[in-house]
Tab-separated table of C-alpha atoms and ligand atoms in Angstrom:
chain	number	residue	atom	x	y	z
G	1	UNK	CA	114.657	140.285	85.269
G	2	UNK	CA	112.895	137.567	87.098
G	3	UNK	CA	114.031	134.610	89.147
G	4	UNK	CA	112.277	131.481	87.837
G	5	UNK	CA	112.292	128.199	88.934
G	6	UNK	CA	110.370	124.945	89.659
G	7	UNK	CA	109.831	123.118	93.255
G	8	UNK	CA	109.155	119.854	93.885
G	9	UNK	CA	109.736	117.268	96.715
G	10	UNK	CA	109.086	113.983	97.740
G	11	UNK	CA	109.425	112.128	94.245
G	12	UNK	CA	110.557	108.992	95.735
G	13	UNK	CA	111.910	107.801	92.757
G	14	UNK	CA	111.489	104.001	92.057
G	15	UNK	CA	109.465	103.598	95.268
G	16	UNK	CA	108.602	99.770	95.368
G	17	UNK	CA	104.833	98.996	95.275
G	18	UNK	CA	102.645	98.767	98.098
G	19	UNK	CA	99.320	97.964	96.895
G	20	UNK	CA	98.473	94.466	96.361
G	21	UNK	CA	95.869	95.491	93.264
G	22	UNK	CA	99.064	96.329	91.490
G	23	UNK	CA	99.907	92.795	91.382
G	24	UNK	CA	97.950	92.884	88.083
G	25	UNK	CA	101.227	93.057	85.797
G	26	UNK	CA	100.348	96.155	83.550
G	27	UNK	CA	98.661	98.215	86.296
G	28	UNK	CA	101.857	97.592	88.166
G	29	UNK	CA	104.091	98.350	85.344
G	30	UNK	CA	102.457	101.321	84.811
G	31	UNK	CA	102.804	102.602	88.218
G	32	UNK	CA	105.658	101.441	88.811
G	33	UNK	CA	107.423	103.492	86.074
G	34	UNK	CA	104.872	106.642	86.765
G	35	UNK	CA	107.531	108.220	89.328
G	36	UNK	CA	110.186	107.995	86.679
G	37	UNK	CA	107.487	109.403	83.853
G	38	UNK	CA	106.377	112.483	86.493
G	39	UNK	CA	110.570	113.338	86.709
G	40	UNK	CA	110.704	113.477	83.284
G	41	UNK	CA	107.372	116.049	83.270
G	42	UNK	CA	109.128	117.710	85.848
G	43	UNK	CA	112.279	118.360	83.496
G	44	UNK	CA	110.274	118.679	80.308
G	45	UNK	CA	108.358	121.651	82.010
G	46	UNK	CA	111.951	123.281	83.461
G	47	UNK	CA	112.796	122.744	79.606
G	48	UNK	CA	109.720	124.749	78.028
G	49	UNK	CA	109.711	127.068	80.824
G	50	UNK	CA	113.207	128.011	80.628
G	51	UNK	CA	113.316	128.848	83.991
G	52	UNK	CA	116.751	129.138	85.907
G	53	UNK	CA	116.553	126.442	88.556
G	54	UNK	CA	115.079	123.338	89.859
G	55	UNK	CA	114.764	122.801	93.532
G	56	UNK	CA	114.436	119.357	95.074
G	57	UNK	CA	113.493	119.684	98.488
G	58	UNK	CA	114.482	115.739	99.785
G	59	UNK	CA	113.348	112.687	99.068
G	60	UNK	CA	114.241	112.544	95.315
G	61	UNK	CA	115.480	108.487	96.282
G	62	UNK	CA	112.900	106.333	97.984
G	63	UNK	CA	116.007	104.653	100.186
G	64	UNK	CA	118.172	102.089	99.569
G	65	UNK	CA	116.072	99.812	97.717
G	66	UNK	CA	116.937	101.777	94.543
G	67	UNK	CA	119.410	100.573	92.203
G	68	UNK	CA	121.837	102.184	90.195
G	69	UNK	CA	119.257	102.231	87.231
G	70	UNK	CA	118.428	104.675	89.568
G	71	UNK	CA	121.060	106.515	89.248
G	72	UNK	CA	121.518	106.100	85.454
G	73	UNK	CA	117.795	107.656	85.073
G	74	UNK	CA	119.108	110.565	86.891
G	75	UNK	CA	121.660	111.187	85.401
G	76	UNK	CA	120.405	111.270	82.094
G	77	UNK	CA	117.444	113.571	83.427
G	78	UNK	CA	120.326	115.798	85.381
G	79	UNK	CA	121.715	116.035	82.084
G	80	UNK	CA	118.875	117.595	80.162
G	81	UNK	CA	118.651	120.079	82.829
G	82	UNK	CA	122.436	120.995	82.571
G	83	UNK	CA	122.524	120.902	78.743
G	84	UNK	CA	119.885	123.972	78.912
G	85	UNK	CA	121.590	125.684	81.378
G	86	UNK	CA	119.145	124.970	84.147
G	87	UNK	CA	120.729	124.730	87.713
G	88	UNK	CA	119.875	122.049	90.461
G	89	UNK	CA	119.626	122.899	94.049
G	90	UNK	CA	118.795	119.591	96.351
G	91	UNK	CA	118.498	118.274	99.690
G	92	UNK	CA	118.555	114.915	101.199
G	93	UNK	CA	115.364	114.148	103.422
G	94	UNK	CA	114.719	111.056	105.237
G	95	UNK	CA	114.298	108.434	102.867
G	96	UNK	CA	117.222	109.594	100.963
G	97	UNK	CA	119.594	110.375	103.755
G	98	UNK	CA	121.646	107.441	104.031
G	99	UNK	CA	120.997	106.681	99.481
G	100	UNK	CA	124.391	104.905	98.618
G	101	UNK	CA	123.864	106.151	95.437
G	102	UNK	CA	122.916	110.380	96.503
G	103	UNK	CA	127.123	109.903	97.436
G	104	UNK	CA	128.435	107.853	94.548
G	105	UNK	CA	126.702	109.944	91.469
G	106	UNK	CA	128.642	112.423	90.478
G	107	UNK	CA	126.684	115.795	89.365
G	108	UNK	CA	127.996	118.412	87.026
G	109	UNK	CA	128.889	121.809	88.341
G	110	UNK	CA	125.128	123.121	87.833
G	111	UNK	CA	124.170	120.585	90.472
G	112	UNK	CA	124.300	121.294	93.785
G	113	UNK	CA	123.924	118.998	96.588
G	114	UNK	CA	124.122	120.826	100.668
G	115	UNK	CA	125.339	119.036	102.827
G	116	UNK	CA	125.245	118.794	106.693
G	117	UNK	CA	126.297	122.140	107.322
G	118	UNK	CA	123.907	125.424	106.366
G	119	UNK	CA	125.031	127.151	102.983
G	120	UNK	CA	124.098	129.877	101.012
G	121	UNK	CA	124.551	129.704	97.283
G	122	UNK	CA	124.830	133.047	95.570
G	123	UNK	CA	123.604	132.867	92.109
G	124	UNK	CA	125.031	134.928	88.970
G	125	UNK	CA	122.155	136.556	86.868
G	126	UNK	CA	123.146	139.626	85.197
G	127	UNK	CA	124.144	142.380	86.355
G	128	UNK	CA	120.697	144.267	86.553
G	129	UNK	CA	119.082	141.678	88.157
G	130	UNK	CA	118.601	141.592	92.051
G	131	UNK	CA	120.734	138.871	92.936
G	132	UNK	CA	119.257	135.789	94.565
G	133	UNK	CA	120.710	132.889	97.441
G	134	UNK	CA	119.463	130.131	98.130
G	135	UNK	CA	120.301	128.306	101.413
G	136	UNK	CA	120.368	124.626	102.097
G	137	UNK	CA	120.918	121.802	104.508
G	138	UNK	CA	120.479	118.363	104.635
G	139	UNK	CA	120.806	116.183	108.002
G	140	UNK	CA	122.880	113.080	107.399
G	141	UNK	CA	120.244	110.648	109.376
G	142	UNK	CA	116.752	109.507	108.817
G	143	UNK	CA	115.617	110.558	112.011
G	144	UNK	CA	115.666	114.698	112.996
G	145	UNK	CA	113.661	115.150	116.350
G	146	UNK	CA	114.435	118.726	116.525
G	147	UNK	CA	114.242	121.943	113.764
G	148	UNK	CA	116.667	122.829	111.646
G	149	UNK	CA	115.742	126.121	110.915
G	150	UNK	CA	117.574	127.698	113.455
G	151	UNK	CA	120.818	126.610	111.946
G	152	UNK	CA	120.149	128.144	108.356
G	153	UNK	CA	122.567	131.037	107.591
G	154	UNK	CA	120.250	134.744	107.873
G	155	UNK	CA	119.062	136.110	104.810
G	156	UNK	CA	121.258	138.225	102.943
G	157	UNK	CA	119.687	141.947	102.781
G	158	UNK	CA	118.884	143.485	99.243
G	159	UNK	CA	118.764	139.580	97.950
G	160	UNK	CA	115.817	137.120	96.816
G	161	UNK	CA	116.550	134.228	99.565
G	162	UNK	CA	115.105	131.149	98.754
G	163	UNK	CA	115.372	128.252	101.578
G	164	UNK	CA	114.697	124.673	100.894
G	165	UNK	CA	114.192	122.360	103.657
G	166	UNK	CA	112.378	119.114	104.927
G	167	UNK	CA	110.410	119.360	107.441
G	168	UNK	CA	107.116	117.916	109.134
G	169	UNK	CA	106.224	121.189	109.828
G	170	UNK	CA	104.108	120.940	113.141
G	171	UNK	CA	102.995	117.217	112.336
G	172	UNK	CA	101.038	115.839	109.719
G	173	UNK	CA	99.255	112.211	110.375
G	174	UNK	CA	100.842	109.560	108.370
G	175	UNK	CA	104.064	111.600	108.243
G	176	UNK	CA	107.073	110.535	110.524
G	177	UNK	CA	108.319	113.776	112.598
G	178	UNK	CA	111.312	115.320	110.363
G	179	UNK	CA	113.050	118.468	111.782
G	180	UNK	CA	109.606	119.750	112.960
G	181	UNK	CA	109.155	123.535	112.931
G	182	UNK	CA	106.124	126.140	112.476
G	183	UNK	CA	104.961	128.856	109.583
G	184	UNK	CA	106.017	131.503	112.567
G	185	UNK	CA	109.713	130.062	112.795
G	186	UNK	CA	110.516	130.092	108.831
G	187	UNK	CA	108.425	133.671	108.922
G	188	UNK	CA	111.090	135.085	111.343
G	189	UNK	CA	113.914	134.151	108.808
G	190	UNK	CA	112.236	136.930	106.528
G	191	UNK	CA	113.305	134.756	103.579
G	192	UNK	CA	111.523	135.380	100.585
G	193	UNK	CA	110.357	131.741	99.531
G	194	UNK	CA	110.217	128.462	101.920
G	195	UNK	CA	110.997	125.276	99.535
G	196	UNK	CA	109.668	122.871	101.698
G	197	UNK	CA	109.133	118.783	101.340
G	198	UNK	CA	107.941	115.635	103.276
G	199	UNK	CA	104.507	116.124	103.066
G	200	UNK	CA	102.741	114.265	100.639
G	201	UNK	CA	100.048	117.132	100.562
G	202	UNK	CA	100.242	120.091	98.591
G	203	UNK	CA	99.843	123.390	101.059
G	204	UNK	CA	100.829	127.054	100.730
G	205	UNK	CA	100.961	129.943	102.952
G	206	UNK	CA	101.282	133.126	102.337
G	207	UNK	CA	102.048	135.479	104.952
G	208	UNK	CA	105.713	137.337	105.464
G	209	UNK	CA	107.207	134.390	103.727
G	210	UNK	CA	105.879	132.614	100.826
G	211	UNK	CA	105.833	129.006	102.288
G	212	UNK	CA	104.954	126.016	99.932
G	213	UNK	CA	104.797	122.110	100.374
G	214	UNK	CA	103.904	121.247	97.236
G	215	UNK	CA	103.093	117.825	97.673
G	216	UNK	CA	104.511	115.232	95.538
G	217	UNK	CA	104.328	115.079	92.173
G	218	UNK	CA	102.851	111.210	91.641
G	219	UNK	CA	101.357	109.482	94.134
G	220	UNK	CA	101.598	105.727	94.549
G	221	UNK	CA	98.408	104.393	95.485
G	222	UNK	CA	95.102	104.916	96.996
G	223	UNK	CA	96.664	106.610	99.932
G	224	UNK	CA	98.237	109.483	97.857
G	225	UNK	CA	95.065	110.203	96.066
G	226	UNK	CA	94.218	113.461	93.873
G	227	UNK	CA	96.043	114.915	90.961
G	228	UNK	CA	99.581	115.311	91.775
G	229	UNK	CA	101.853	118.520	91.464
G	230	UNK	CA	104.892	120.543	91.325
G	231	UNK	CA	105.048	124.744	91.891
G	232	UNK	CA	106.465	126.818	88.885
G	233	UNK	CA	107.452	129.849	90.712
G	234	UNK	CA	108.362	133.281	89.274
G	235	UNK	CA	109.726	135.948	91.724
G	236	UNK	CA	110.219	139.215	90.202
G	237	UNK	CA	112.927	142.036	90.895
G	238	UNK	CA	110.539	143.697	93.170
G	239	UNK	CA	110.609	140.645	95.207
G	240	UNK	CA	106.586	139.827	94.191
G	241	UNK	CA	106.022	136.256	94.797
G	242	UNK	CA	104.066	134.435	91.909
G	243	UNK	CA	103.542	130.648	92.625
G	244	UNK	CA	101.520	128.541	89.995
G	245	UNK	CA	100.607	124.642	89.947
G	246	UNK	CA	101.476	122.509	87.275
G	247	UNK	CA	100.025	119.037	87.062
G	248	UNK	CA	103.181	116.102	86.872
G	249	UNK	CA	101.311	112.951	87.782
G	250	UNK	CA	100.807	110.387	85.238
G	251	UNK	CA	98.247	108.522	87.387
G	252	UNK	CA	96.505	109.565	89.865
G	253	UNK	CA	94.250	107.486	92.370
G	254	UNK	CA	90.824	108.389	93.643
G	255	UNK	CA	88.170	106.872	95.767
G	256	UNK	CA	84.803	107.058	93.845
G	257	UNK	CA	81.466	106.205	95.538
G	258	UNK	CA	79.142	104.574	93.387
G	259	UNK	CA	75.515	105.180	94.372
G	260	UNK	CA	73.240	102.825	93.134
G	261	UNK	CA	70.389	103.697	95.645
G	262	UNK	CA	67.036	103.955	93.583
G	263	UNK	CA	68.650	101.841	90.657
G	264	UNK	CA	65.838	99.276	89.951
G	265	UNK	CA	67.391	97.130	87.434
G	266	UNK	CA	70.522	96.235	85.448
G	267	UNK	CA	70.602	98.040	83.068
G	268	UNK	CA	70.392	101.252	85.198
G	269	UNK	CA	73.055	100.030	86.917
G	270	UNK	CA	75.549	99.342	84.588
G	271	UNK	CA	74.575	102.921	83.125
G	272	UNK	CA	74.945	104.379	86.651
G	273	UNK	CA	78.267	102.687	87.329
G	274	UNK	CA	79.782	103.549	83.605
G	275	UNK	CA	78.358	107.021	84.406
G	276	UNK	CA	80.215	107.280	87.855
G	277	UNK	CA	83.472	106.172	86.531
G	278	UNK	CA	83.374	108.221	83.519
G	279	UNK	CA	82.592	111.321	85.480
G	280	UNK	CA	85.512	110.254	87.493
G	281	UNK	CA	87.481	110.106	84.522
G	282	UNK	CA	86.506	113.368	83.043
G	283	UNK	CA	87.281	115.332	86.276
G	284	UNK	CA	90.897	113.554	86.417
G	285	UNK	CA	94.080	115.727	85.615
G	286	UNK	CA	95.909	112.621	84.468
G	287	UNK	CA	96.646	110.465	81.647
G	288	UNK	CA	95.476	107.816	83.710
G	289	UNK	CA	93.073	107.200	86.791
G	290	UNK	CA	93.191	104.330	89.531
G	291	UNK	CA	89.869	103.872	91.471
G	292	UNK	CA	89.026	102.371	94.690
G	293	UNK	CA	85.435	102.110	94.929
G	294	UNK	CA	82.647	101.867	97.092
G	295	UNK	CA	79.262	100.997	96.344
G	296	UNK	CA	76.424	101.865	97.802
G	297	UNK	CA	73.960	99.251	97.389
G	298	UNK	CA	70.054	99.379	95.909
G	299	UNK	CA	67.359	98.282	98.516
G	300	UNK	CA	65.028	98.126	95.093
G	301	UNK	CA	67.509	95.691	93.214
G	302	UNK	CA	67.795	93.304	96.310
G	303	UNK	CA	63.935	93.303	97.136
G	304	UNK	CA	63.274	92.274	92.897
G	305	UNK	CA	65.818	89.287	93.618
G	306	UNK	CA	68.392	90.479	91.641
N	401	MN	MN1	110.403	112.974	103.534
């Protein structure tokens, strides 16, 4: 029997809005609710795909700004998973390391929140299935300058081994260094799958282990552009790993260049603008699209005195 799970990270539930453009009340509300709606999409995906587990690799919350309302929302969603028999495994990241909510919230028994000591949890999946072991460790502080990989328990022979880790890997611009490590360190563990979090952009490495940084499931402004997604993962009894990307973002942000070069009159300009934005809308994988535009001006329009 295959083991199937959804892997996400950096949900940043109820993250405050950073973009001035989002001061527009309607837009602000849409984007303000988007992290929650994306999380509902993730839970819906777990239920419709009837997965065994949801793996959350850190930064579920944005930090201390989040209120008990966030906790109430999360409890409702966790209850949906619990009722469907979907287990939840989560570690803390740098943004939710100190979250008071994480400490106060009481989860059902189907939810595992890893603490400051490494743990390896074995799952019962029926007699004939290959056993599954899920390794995790949360660092208690918002800063973690050293690698955590060496602290994890060794892989369990004959089992599918999955590790949850919040890490900046070898370093990425715009992301604070946190439990840095490199792909070789992760591969040396010989785990089957490393479920990473922290970097908001998706990347996959398929060498001796499958190492997945899923990116965030919902961007928050133009600097987190592109469609956002989670991983739907199937690990067969022979331990082959199959990763599918599933889009979860409600709204996505894109930088769009409107090229008016060669546009000679206003009518042509209007159709060019509409055509460019329409094509961007068409290409988007989310229900809503927020664009930052850059306009390449038309020399002809200018010389016409327009
Ligand atoms: Mn993080």
